[in-house]
Short mmCIF file of C-alpha atoms and ligand atoms in Angstrom, two decimals:
data_model
loop_
_atom_site.label_atom_id
_atom_site.label_comp_id
_atom_site.label_asym_id
_atom_site.label_seq_id
_atom_site.Cartn_x
_atom_site.Cartn_y
_atom_site.Cartn_z
CA MET A 4 -51.16 74.30 -26.33
CA THR A 5 -50.20 76.51 -29.26
CA VAL A 6 -46.45 76.46 -29.51
CA THR A 7 -44.97 77.47 -32.85
CA TYR A 8 -41.34 77.08 -33.90
CA LEU A 9 -40.20 80.03 -36.01
CA LYS A 10 -36.78 78.37 -36.12
CA ARG A 11 -35.74 74.87 -35.14
CA GLY A 12 -32.34 73.35 -34.34
CA LYS A 13 -31.20 70.11 -35.90
CA PRO A 14 -33.30 67.08 -34.98
CA GLU A 15 -32.66 65.12 -31.77
CA THR A 16 -31.56 62.05 -33.77
CA GLU A 17 -28.64 63.95 -35.32
CA ARG A 18 -27.66 65.41 -31.95
CA SER A 19 -27.46 61.91 -30.49
CA ASP A 20 -25.10 60.82 -33.31
CA ASP A 21 -22.71 63.49 -32.07
CA ASP A 22 -23.07 62.06 -28.54
CA ALA A 23 -22.35 58.49 -29.67
CA LYS A 24 -19.12 59.54 -31.39
CA VAL A 25 -17.90 61.38 -28.31
CA ARG A 26 -18.81 58.43 -26.08
CA SER A 27 -16.67 56.00 -28.01
CA VAL A 28 -13.64 58.33 -28.30
CA VAL A 29 -13.76 58.89 -24.53
CA GLU A 30 -14.07 55.17 -23.77
CA THR A 31 -11.00 54.22 -25.83
CA THR A 32 -8.96 57.13 -24.53
CA LEU A 33 -9.68 56.41 -20.86
CA ALA A 34 -8.77 52.75 -21.36
CA ASP A 35 -5.47 53.87 -22.89
CA ILE A 36 -4.68 56.10 -19.90
CA GLU A 37 -5.57 53.24 -17.58
CA THR A 38 -3.07 50.86 -19.21
CA ARG A 39 -0.23 53.17 -20.24
CA GLY A 40 -0.42 56.00 -17.68
CA ASP A 41 1.96 58.92 -18.18
CA VAL A 42 3.06 57.70 -21.62
CA ALA A 43 -0.51 57.79 -22.90
CA VAL A 44 -1.16 61.18 -21.27
CA ARG A 45 1.87 62.68 -23.01
CA GLU A 46 0.92 61.23 -26.39
CA LEU A 47 -2.63 62.54 -26.07
CA SER A 48 -1.42 66.00 -25.12
CA GLU A 49 0.87 65.99 -28.15
CA LYS A 50 -1.93 64.79 -30.39
CA PHE A 51 -4.73 67.13 -29.26
CA ASP A 52 -2.82 70.15 -27.96
CA ARG A 53 0.65 69.81 -29.54
CA PHE A 54 2.06 70.27 -26.06
CA SER A 55 4.80 68.20 -24.41
CA PRO A 56 6.69 70.06 -21.67
CA PRO A 57 9.25 68.32 -19.40
CA SER A 58 6.60 68.26 -16.67
CA PHE A 59 2.84 68.91 -16.99
CA ARG A 60 2.80 70.07 -13.37
CA LEU A 61 3.91 73.69 -12.92
CA SER A 62 6.60 74.34 -10.33
CA PRO A 63 6.25 77.21 -7.83
CA SER A 64 8.78 79.26 -9.82
CA GLU A 65 6.94 78.66 -13.10
CA ILE A 66 3.71 79.79 -11.44
CA GLU A 67 5.45 82.88 -10.10
CA ALA A 68 6.89 83.72 -13.54
CA LEU A 69 3.49 83.34 -15.23
CA MET A 70 1.83 85.56 -12.65
CA GLN A 71 4.40 88.26 -13.36
CA LYS A 72 3.05 88.39 -16.91
CA VAL A 73 -0.46 89.38 -15.82
CA SER A 74 -1.07 93.13 -15.86
CA THR A 75 -1.93 94.96 -12.64
CA ARG A 76 -5.36 95.78 -14.03
CA ASP A 77 -6.12 92.16 -14.90
CA MET A 78 -4.91 91.06 -11.44
CA GLU A 79 -7.24 93.59 -9.81
CA ASP A 80 -10.17 92.39 -11.93
CA ILE A 81 -9.47 88.77 -11.02
CA ARG A 82 -9.24 89.72 -7.34
CA PHE A 83 -12.58 91.57 -7.58
CA ALA A 84 -14.31 88.60 -9.22
CA GLN A 85 -12.84 86.18 -6.67
CA ALA A 86 -14.02 88.38 -3.81
CA GLN A 87 -17.60 88.19 -5.16
CA VAL A 88 -17.47 84.42 -5.65
CA ARG A 89 -15.98 83.97 -2.19
CA ARG A 90 -18.60 86.18 -0.51
CA PHE A 91 -21.50 84.21 -1.96
CA ALA A 92 -19.83 80.83 -1.40
CA GLU A 93 -19.13 81.70 2.25
CA ALA A 94 -22.77 82.69 2.78
CA GLN A 95 -23.86 79.40 1.23
CA ARG A 96 -21.37 77.50 3.41
CA ALA A 97 -22.81 79.20 6.49
CA SER A 98 -26.29 78.01 5.49
CA MET A 99 -25.14 74.39 5.87
CA THR A 100 -24.97 73.57 9.53
CA ASP A 101 -24.01 70.45 11.38
CA ILE A 102 -26.96 69.26 13.44
CA GLU A 103 -27.63 67.01 16.43
CA ILE A 104 -31.05 66.30 17.89
CA GLU A 105 -32.32 64.19 20.80
CA SER A 106 -34.90 62.23 18.80
CA LEU A 107 -36.06 60.21 21.83
CA PRO A 108 -34.95 60.51 25.45
CA GLY A 109 -31.30 59.38 25.46
CA VAL A 110 -31.12 58.95 21.65
CA PHE A 111 -28.95 61.45 19.78
CA LEU A 112 -28.88 61.71 15.97
CA GLY A 113 -26.70 64.13 14.04
CA HIS A 114 -24.92 64.93 10.85
CA ARG A 115 -21.62 66.53 9.99
CA ASN A 116 -20.60 68.21 6.74
CA ILE A 117 -17.12 66.99 5.86
CA PRO A 118 -15.08 68.25 2.88
CA VAL A 119 -14.10 65.82 0.12
CA GLN A 120 -10.40 65.17 0.77
CA SER A 121 -9.07 65.69 -2.75
CA VAL A 122 -10.61 67.19 -5.87
CA GLY A 123 -9.57 67.70 -9.47
CA CYS A 124 -10.78 71.04 -10.85
CA TYR A 125 -10.96 71.25 -14.62
CA VAL A 126 -10.69 74.74 -16.09
CA PRO A 127 -11.57 74.77 -19.80
CA GLY A 128 -9.29 76.51 -22.23
CA GLY A 129 -9.48 75.06 -25.72
CA LYS A 130 -11.18 77.94 -27.50
CA PHE A 131 -11.04 80.59 -24.78
CA PRO A 132 -8.87 80.67 -21.64
CA MET A 133 -11.69 80.48 -19.10
CA VAL A 134 -10.17 82.40 -16.20
CA ALA A 135 -13.53 82.53 -14.44
CA SER A 136 -13.85 78.75 -14.27
CA ALA A 137 -10.86 78.78 -11.91
CA HIS A 138 -12.74 80.91 -9.38
CA MET A 139 -15.82 78.72 -9.70
CA SER A 140 -14.19 75.39 -8.89
CA VAL A 141 -10.84 76.05 -7.19
CA LEU A 142 -11.94 78.92 -4.97
CA THR A 143 -15.22 77.24 -4.06
CA ALA A 144 -13.37 74.04 -3.08
CA ASN A 145 -11.12 76.23 -0.98
CA VAL A 146 -14.08 77.82 0.84
CA ALA A 147 -15.38 74.29 1.51
CA GLY A 148 -12.06 73.38 3.15
CA VAL A 149 -10.87 70.74 0.66
CA PRO A 150 -7.29 69.90 1.74
CA ARG A 151 -5.99 68.86 -1.70
CA ILE A 152 -7.05 70.84 -4.77
CA ALA A 153 -5.45 69.76 -8.06
CA ALA A 154 -6.31 72.06 -10.97
CA ALA A 155 -5.88 71.33 -14.67
CA THR A 156 -6.26 73.45 -17.79
CA PRO A 157 -5.14 72.90 -21.38
CA PRO A 158 -2.41 75.02 -22.92
CA PHE A 159 -3.85 78.01 -24.74
CA LYS A 160 -2.14 78.66 -28.08
CA GLY A 161 0.70 76.34 -27.09
CA ALA A 162 1.46 77.60 -23.57
CA PRO A 163 -0.15 77.93 -20.14
CA ASN A 164 -2.36 81.01 -20.03
CA PRO A 165 -0.95 83.40 -17.36
CA ALA A 166 -4.33 84.76 -16.25
CA VAL A 167 -5.84 81.27 -15.83
CA ILE A 168 -2.82 80.10 -13.84
CA ALA A 169 -2.95 83.25 -11.69
CA ALA A 170 -6.64 82.69 -10.96
CA MET A 171 -5.99 79.04 -10.03
CA HIS A 172 -3.13 79.99 -7.73
CA MET A 173 -5.02 82.88 -6.11
CA GLY A 174 -8.08 80.64 -5.74
CA GLY A 175 -6.01 78.24 -3.63
CA ALA A 176 -4.92 75.41 -5.96
CA HIS A 177 -2.30 73.14 -4.38
CA GLU A 178 -1.23 71.51 -7.67
CA ILE A 179 -1.53 72.97 -11.17
CA TYR A 180 -1.30 70.81 -14.32
CA VAL A 181 -1.23 72.15 -17.86
CA LEU A 182 -3.30 69.36 -19.34
CA GLY A 183 -6.58 69.44 -21.22
CA GLY A 184 -9.48 67.30 -22.30
CA ILE A 185 -9.82 63.57 -21.66
CA GLN A 186 -6.13 63.25 -20.74
CA ALA A 187 -6.54 65.75 -17.87
CA ILE A 188 -9.76 64.22 -16.58
CA GLY A 189 -8.44 60.66 -17.00
CA ALA A 190 -5.07 61.32 -15.36
CA LEU A 191 -6.69 63.03 -12.36
CA ALA A 192 -9.30 60.34 -11.77
CA ILE A 193 -7.34 57.20 -12.66
CA GLY A 194 -3.93 58.44 -11.54
CA THR A 195 -0.59 57.89 -13.28
CA GLU A 196 2.99 57.28 -12.18
CA THR A 197 3.30 61.03 -11.48
CA ILE A 198 -0.25 62.11 -10.63
CA GLU A 199 -1.99 60.97 -7.47
CA PRO A 200 -5.67 60.20 -8.22
CA VAL A 201 -8.33 62.49 -6.73
CA HIS A 202 -11.62 61.59 -5.06
CA MET A 203 -13.83 63.90 -7.09
CA LEU A 204 -13.77 65.74 -10.43
CA VAL A 205 -15.44 69.10 -10.90
CA GLY A 206 -15.72 71.84 -13.48
CA PRO A 207 -17.17 72.45 -16.92
CA GLY A 208 -15.73 71.57 -20.30
CA ASN A 209 -16.53 70.60 -23.85
CA ALA A 210 -18.39 67.45 -24.83
CA PHE A 211 -15.26 65.26 -24.35
CA VAL A 212 -14.59 66.60 -20.86
CA ALA A 213 -18.22 66.26 -19.74
CA GLU A 214 -18.45 62.72 -21.14
CA ALA A 215 -15.14 61.67 -19.55
CA LYS A 216 -16.43 62.80 -16.16
CA ARG A 217 -19.69 60.95 -16.76
CA GLN A 218 -17.85 57.71 -17.58
CA LEU A 219 -15.58 58.03 -14.54
CA PHE A 220 -18.47 58.63 -12.17
CA GLY A 221 -18.61 55.85 -9.62
CA ARG A 222 -14.87 55.43 -9.59
CA VAL A 223 -14.70 59.05 -8.44
CA GLY A 224 -17.41 61.54 -7.59
CA ILE A 225 -18.37 64.26 -10.02
CA ASP A 226 -20.08 67.57 -9.42
CA LEU A 227 -22.60 67.38 -12.25
CA PHE A 228 -22.92 67.04 -15.99
CA ALA A 229 -21.63 70.46 -17.15
CA GLY A 230 -21.14 70.26 -20.90
CA PRO A 231 -21.40 72.74 -23.76
CA THR A 232 -23.14 75.97 -22.77
CA GLU A 233 -26.85 76.38 -23.34
CA THR A 234 -28.87 79.54 -23.07
CA MET A 235 -32.52 80.47 -23.15
CA VAL A 236 -34.08 83.91 -23.27
CA ILE A 237 -37.66 84.23 -22.06
CA ALA A 238 -38.95 87.61 -23.25
CA ASP A 239 -42.10 89.56 -23.90
CA GLU A 240 -42.49 93.00 -25.41
CA THR A 241 -40.97 94.71 -22.37
CA VAL A 242 -37.62 94.23 -24.17
CA ASP A 243 -36.43 94.65 -27.73
CA ALA A 244 -34.77 92.47 -30.32
CA GLU A 245 -31.28 93.93 -29.80
CA MET A 246 -31.32 92.77 -26.17
CA CYS A 247 -32.61 89.29 -27.06
CA ALA A 248 -30.26 88.76 -30.02
CA THR A 249 -27.26 89.95 -28.00
CA ASP A 250 -28.06 87.57 -25.17
CA LEU A 251 -28.53 84.62 -27.53
CA LEU A 252 -25.31 85.17 -29.50
CA GLY A 253 -23.39 86.08 -26.36
CA GLN A 254 -23.58 82.44 -25.31
CA ALA A 255 -23.78 80.79 -28.76
CA GLU A 256 -20.19 81.94 -29.29
CA HIS A 257 -18.92 79.35 -26.75
CA GLY A 258 -18.63 76.65 -29.41
CA TYR A 259 -20.19 75.05 -32.45
CA ASN A 260 -22.70 73.14 -30.33
CA SER A 261 -24.17 75.67 -27.90
CA PRO A 262 -27.98 75.78 -28.03
CA ALA A 263 -29.53 79.27 -27.79
CA VAL A 264 -33.32 79.45 -27.56
CA LEU A 265 -35.68 82.40 -27.61
CA LEU A 266 -39.03 81.77 -25.95
CA THR A 267 -41.56 84.54 -26.41
CA ASN A 268 -45.24 85.38 -26.63
CA SER A 269 -44.60 88.11 -29.19
CA ARG A 270 -44.45 87.23 -32.89
CA ARG A 271 -43.07 90.69 -33.59
CA LEU A 272 -40.21 90.28 -31.09
CA ALA A 273 -39.50 86.80 -32.46
CA GLU A 274 -39.25 88.02 -36.06
CA ASP A 275 -37.26 91.13 -35.13
CA THR A 276 -34.83 88.99 -33.11
CA LEU A 277 -34.28 86.62 -36.05
CA ALA A 278 -33.39 89.62 -38.22
CA GLU A 279 -31.24 91.20 -35.51
CA ILE A 280 -29.25 87.98 -35.12
CA GLU A 281 -28.37 88.05 -38.82
CA ARG A 282 -27.31 91.69 -38.50
CA LEU A 283 -25.09 90.94 -35.48
CA LEU A 284 -23.59 87.79 -37.00
CA ALA A 285 -22.25 89.98 -39.81
CA ILE A 286 -20.24 92.10 -37.34
CA LEU A 287 -19.48 89.85 -34.31
CA PRO A 288 -15.77 88.90 -34.38
CA THR A 289 -16.55 85.46 -32.92
CA ALA A 290 -19.37 84.87 -35.42
CA GLU A 291 -17.60 81.86 -36.89
CA THR A 292 -18.62 79.55 -34.02
CA ALA A 293 -21.75 81.47 -33.02
CA ARG A 294 -23.13 81.14 -36.55
CA VAL A 295 -22.71 77.34 -36.57
CA SER A 296 -24.31 77.02 -33.14
CA TRP A 297 -27.19 79.23 -34.18
CA ALA A 298 -27.77 77.36 -37.44
CA ASP A 299 -27.60 73.88 -35.86
CA TYR A 300 -28.97 74.43 -32.36
CA GLY A 301 -30.71 77.83 -32.34
CA GLU A 302 -34.47 77.93 -31.80
CA VAL A 303 -37.20 80.54 -31.69
CA ILE A 304 -40.35 79.35 -29.98
CA LEU A 305 -43.57 81.33 -30.00
CA CYS A 306 -46.20 80.70 -27.32
CA ASP A 307 -49.62 82.21 -26.74
CA THR A 308 -49.52 82.51 -22.96
CA TYR A 309 -47.11 82.88 -20.07
CA ASP A 310 -48.22 79.49 -18.74
CA GLU A 311 -47.14 77.91 -22.02
CA MET A 312 -43.80 79.70 -21.88
CA LEU A 313 -43.30 78.40 -18.36
CA ALA A 314 -44.13 74.82 -19.36
CA VAL A 315 -41.78 74.88 -22.35
CA ALA A 316 -38.98 76.48 -20.29
CA ASN A 317 -39.28 73.85 -17.55
CA ASP A 318 -39.28 71.08 -20.14
CA ILE A 319 -36.14 72.34 -21.91
CA ALA A 320 -34.37 72.91 -18.55
CA SER A 321 -31.74 75.14 -20.14
CA GLU A 322 -28.46 75.88 -18.38
CA HIS A 323 -28.87 79.68 -18.40
CA VAL A 324 -32.33 81.23 -18.38
CA GLN A 325 -32.52 84.97 -18.92
CA VAL A 326 -35.99 86.23 -18.01
CA MET A 327 -37.07 89.64 -19.32
CA THR A 328 -40.84 89.94 -18.92
CA ASP A 329 -43.43 91.89 -16.99
CA ARG A 330 -43.53 89.03 -14.44
CA ASP A 331 -39.98 87.93 -13.72
CA ASP A 332 -40.73 87.02 -10.10
CA TRP A 333 -43.55 84.74 -11.23
CA PHE A 334 -40.98 82.81 -13.30
CA LEU A 335 -38.66 82.70 -10.28
CA GLU A 336 -41.45 81.19 -8.19
CA ASN A 337 -42.61 78.72 -10.81
CA MET A 338 -39.55 77.56 -12.71
CA HIS A 339 -38.34 74.22 -11.35
CA SER A 340 -35.82 72.95 -13.91
CA TYR A 341 -32.87 75.09 -15.02
CA GLY A 342 -29.21 75.81 -14.29
CA ALA A 343 -29.46 79.41 -13.12
CA LEU A 344 -31.92 82.27 -13.57
CA PHE A 345 -31.02 85.80 -14.65
CA LEU A 346 -33.91 88.04 -13.76
CA GLY A 347 -34.71 91.29 -15.52
CA PRO A 348 -32.98 93.24 -18.27
CA ARG A 349 -30.28 94.63 -15.93
CA THR A 350 -28.79 91.20 -15.27
CA ASN A 351 -27.08 89.09 -17.89
CA VAL A 352 -25.43 85.72 -18.28
CA ALA A 353 -21.99 87.20 -19.02
CA ASN A 354 -21.90 88.94 -15.63
CA GLY A 355 -22.99 85.65 -14.11
CA ASP A 356 -20.25 83.83 -16.03
CA LYS A 357 -17.45 86.16 -15.06
CA VAL A 358 -17.96 88.32 -12.03
CA ILE A 359 -21.21 88.66 -10.11
CA GLY A 360 -20.50 85.87 -7.63
CA THR A 361 -22.89 82.98 -8.33
CA ASN A 362 -21.23 79.85 -9.71
CA HIS A 363 -21.11 79.52 -13.48
CA THR A 364 -20.59 75.74 -13.57
CA LEU A 365 -24.12 74.68 -14.33
CA PRO A 366 -26.10 71.63 -15.48
CA THR A 367 -26.57 71.04 -19.21
CA LYS A 368 -28.51 68.50 -21.31
CA LYS A 369 -31.51 68.66 -18.97
CA ALA A 370 -29.43 67.80 -15.88
CA GLY A 371 -31.22 70.81 -14.33
CA ARG A 372 -34.13 68.42 -13.77
CA TYR A 373 -32.18 66.68 -10.98
CA THR A 374 -29.41 69.05 -9.86
CA GLY A 375 -28.46 72.68 -9.52
CA GLY A 376 -24.99 73.96 -10.37
CA LEU A 377 -21.65 73.63 -8.66
CA TRP A 378 -21.58 75.24 -5.22
CA VAL A 379 -19.75 74.88 -1.96
CA GLY A 380 -22.18 72.15 -0.86
CA LYS A 381 -21.00 69.85 -3.68
CA PHE A 382 -17.58 69.69 -1.98
CA LEU A 383 -19.10 68.69 1.34
CA LYS A 384 -20.33 65.25 2.24
CA THR A 385 -23.10 65.07 4.81
CA HIS A 386 -22.48 62.12 7.12
CA SER A 387 -24.81 60.98 9.86
CA TYR A 388 -23.93 59.57 13.27
CA GLN A 389 -25.87 58.31 16.28
CA ARG A 390 -25.28 57.92 19.98
CA VAL A 391 -27.45 56.18 22.62
CA GLU A 392 -26.64 57.57 26.03
CA THR A 393 -28.84 55.76 28.51
CA ASP A 394 -29.54 52.13 29.43
CA GLU A 395 -33.28 52.77 29.11
CA ALA A 396 -32.91 54.09 25.57
CA ALA A 397 -30.64 51.18 24.57
CA ALA A 398 -33.19 48.64 25.83
CA MET A 399 -36.25 50.41 24.50
CA ILE A 400 -34.98 51.02 20.95
CA GLY A 401 -33.39 47.57 21.00
CA GLU A 402 -36.77 45.87 21.49
CA TYR A 403 -38.17 47.55 18.40
CA GLY A 404 -34.97 46.78 16.52
CA SER A 405 -35.04 43.13 17.53
CA ARG A 406 -38.62 42.60 16.33
CA LEU A 407 -38.13 44.54 13.11
CA CYS A 408 -35.02 42.48 12.28
CA MET A 409 -36.91 39.23 12.84
CA LEU A 410 -39.75 40.55 10.64
CA GLU A 411 -37.22 40.50 7.80
CA GLY A 412 -35.66 37.20 8.91
CA PHE A 413 -32.34 38.73 9.98
CA VAL A 414 -31.44 36.70 13.05
CA GLY A 415 -27.86 37.99 13.30
CA HIS A 416 -29.13 41.55 13.09
CA ALA A 417 -31.68 40.85 15.81
CA GLU A 418 -28.91 39.56 18.09
CA GLN A 419 -27.13 42.91 17.82
CA CYS A 420 -30.24 44.41 19.41
CA ASN A 421 -30.87 41.54 21.82
CA VAL A 422 -27.43 41.63 23.39
CA ARG A 423 -28.11 45.25 24.32
CA VAL A 424 -31.59 44.51 25.63
CA ARG A 425 -30.04 41.80 27.86
CA ARG A 426 -27.08 43.87 28.97
CA TYR A 427 -28.61 47.33 29.44
CA GLY A 428 -32.27 46.39 30.00
CA GLY A 429 -31.60 43.44 32.31
CA ARG A 430 -34.04 41.32 30.27
CA ASN A 431 -33.51 37.77 29.18
CA VAL A 432 -34.14 37.52 25.42
CA ALA A 433 -33.51 34.04 24.03
CA TYR A 434 -30.75 33.83 21.47
CA GLY A 435 -32.27 34.06 17.97
CA ALA A 436 -35.69 35.21 19.19
CA ALA A 437 -37.41 38.58 18.94
CA ALA A 438 -37.51 40.68 22.11
CA GLU A 439 -41.13 40.71 23.32
N1 NAD B 654 -21.82 73.97 -18.35
C1 NAD B 654 -21.06 74.91 -17.86
O1 NAD B 654 -21.20 75.29 -16.72
C2 NAD B 654 -19.99 75.54 -18.70
C3 NAD B 654 -19.29 76.63 -18.20
C4 NAD B 654 -18.23 77.15 -18.94
C5 NAD B 654 -17.91 76.58 -20.16
N2 NAD B 654 -18.63 75.53 -20.63
C6 NAD B 654 -18.29 74.85 -21.88
O2 NAD B 654 -16.93 74.46 -21.81
C7 NAD B 654 -16.49 74.20 -23.12
C8 NAD B 654 -15.06 74.61 -23.31
O3 NAD B 654 -14.65 73.94 -24.46
P1 NAD B 654 -13.22 74.09 -25.12
O4 NAD B 654 -13.19 73.08 -26.20
O5 NAD B 654 -12.98 75.49 -25.44
O6 NAD B 654 -12.19 73.73 -23.97
P2 NAD B 654 -11.96 72.43 -23.08
O7 NAD B 654 -10.84 72.79 -22.18
O8 NAD B 654 -13.21 71.93 -22.48
O9 NAD B 654 -11.46 71.31 -24.09
C9 NAD B 654 -10.23 71.41 -24.74
C10 NAD B 654 -9.64 70.02 -24.85
O10 NAD B 654 -10.49 69.19 -25.63
C11 NAD B 654 -9.71 68.17 -26.18
N3 NAD B 654 -10.19 67.89 -27.55
C12 NAD B 654 -10.43 68.77 -28.52
N4 NAD B 654 -10.82 68.13 -29.63
C13 NAD B 654 -10.80 66.82 -29.37
C14 NAD B 654 -11.13 65.63 -30.10
N5 NAD B 654 -11.53 65.69 -31.38
N6 NAD B 654 -11.02 64.44 -29.50
C15 NAD B 654 -10.63 64.37 -28.20
N7 NAD B 654 -10.31 65.44 -27.47
C16 NAD B 654 -10.41 66.66 -28.04
C17 NAD B 654 -8.29 68.64 -26.19
O11 NAD B 654 -7.53 67.76 -25.41
C18 NAD B 654 -8.31 70.00 -25.52
O12 NAD B 654 -7.31 70.12 -24.54
C19 NAD B 654 -17.48 74.90 -24.05
O13 NAD B 654 -18.27 73.92 -24.69
C20 NAD B 654 -18.31 75.72 -23.10
O14 NAD B 654 -19.62 75.91 -23.57
C21 NAD B 654 -19.64 74.99 -19.90
ZN1 ZN B 655 -20.85 81.85 -21.16
#
């Protein structure tokens, strides 16, 4: 394979140093919340966000007052975006059906999709007030029928952001907390004197938020590992450098650690894009973070063939994959590891992030190898049940069960089957023996 790096990000070893630091901060902070509850949460909010209101939970009148501050235009835009997210989520919900089959005469097996009973939805807001993340988690939980939705977001510039709070409220949040980072995630999962713990945490966030969810997994459920944004552009000469550079920087601006990767089979496009990125970085108002991300994590990878591009793309398993080639559908058919695909030059990640209707909470750090993004199905638990309706079925399946239990040496298990064979099959099976 001839894969050439025209630009590389910082080596994997240095990236894992960053991870180790975050891991230990999160560990200590969660332990602190566990032992000192509300007191720790307040101290952490003061320390990281300089925010210490009388109550972190917003009252109905505070919510109302914040919503009054959102312009009519912004409210309409939020409503439009939520309508798109709802439409797609409802279609996905409808694709998940409860089933029941008669697997053998008299034997009925089924499953039911049951909503998680309480979820904590994290809406990021350190650098940017991420209004859209409220639709993605709160509204989707609502479509799934979750009866208790607690939403949390950090203060933005010292106060709750009106548009984020409006989106949470309109999305169907039952409780809204103005809390960020590890203290929000910890308080929701562990619980405090004032916050009832939830059963599952969802939503994206920075490295601290993603790591806190990871460490709390097991104690509560989590949707997926959705850390700092990653983006990949797969392009050939059907598009130009302005398009590629814009799409790379458009996501690199999320933070100082957002990988943006160009994968192409055109040396000319690769070189032009490198130059175009420098040109745009000189004029982009958010260049401060985008420039650091690009320097530390940006990559330009040149391949000879489309097959090589496909192999590299599947291996990297980037969160967002923008495909602009003469064979976009071939990539759709053959890509197996990614967060979401954006096919053709008319789509883009920003529309996907904010408005088009697919969920923007997506797997990062190669989690796309084992999961897709957040969707209504993540809020539903699929539980099986069984029912045996006839004496014949109870006796017949019981004979198999009895023998298979004894094969493993489980005498007590076998008796569960035998008592049914005796009672419903009228057969005398000796206690502790296999039914013959
Ligand atoms: N994967 C996805 O689907 C997806 C989607 C949207 C956004 N994102 C990512 O979400 C992130 C949002 O990050 P953000 O920082 O703007 O907001 P955030 O809300 O995730 O984090 C802000 C909080 O981080 C905490 N914090 C900051 N510095 C800290 C430190 N040194 N130690 C401990 N805690 C600290 C603070 O408590 C603050 O409230 C970005 O990285 C973005 O790429 C991911
Ligand atoms: Zn984005």
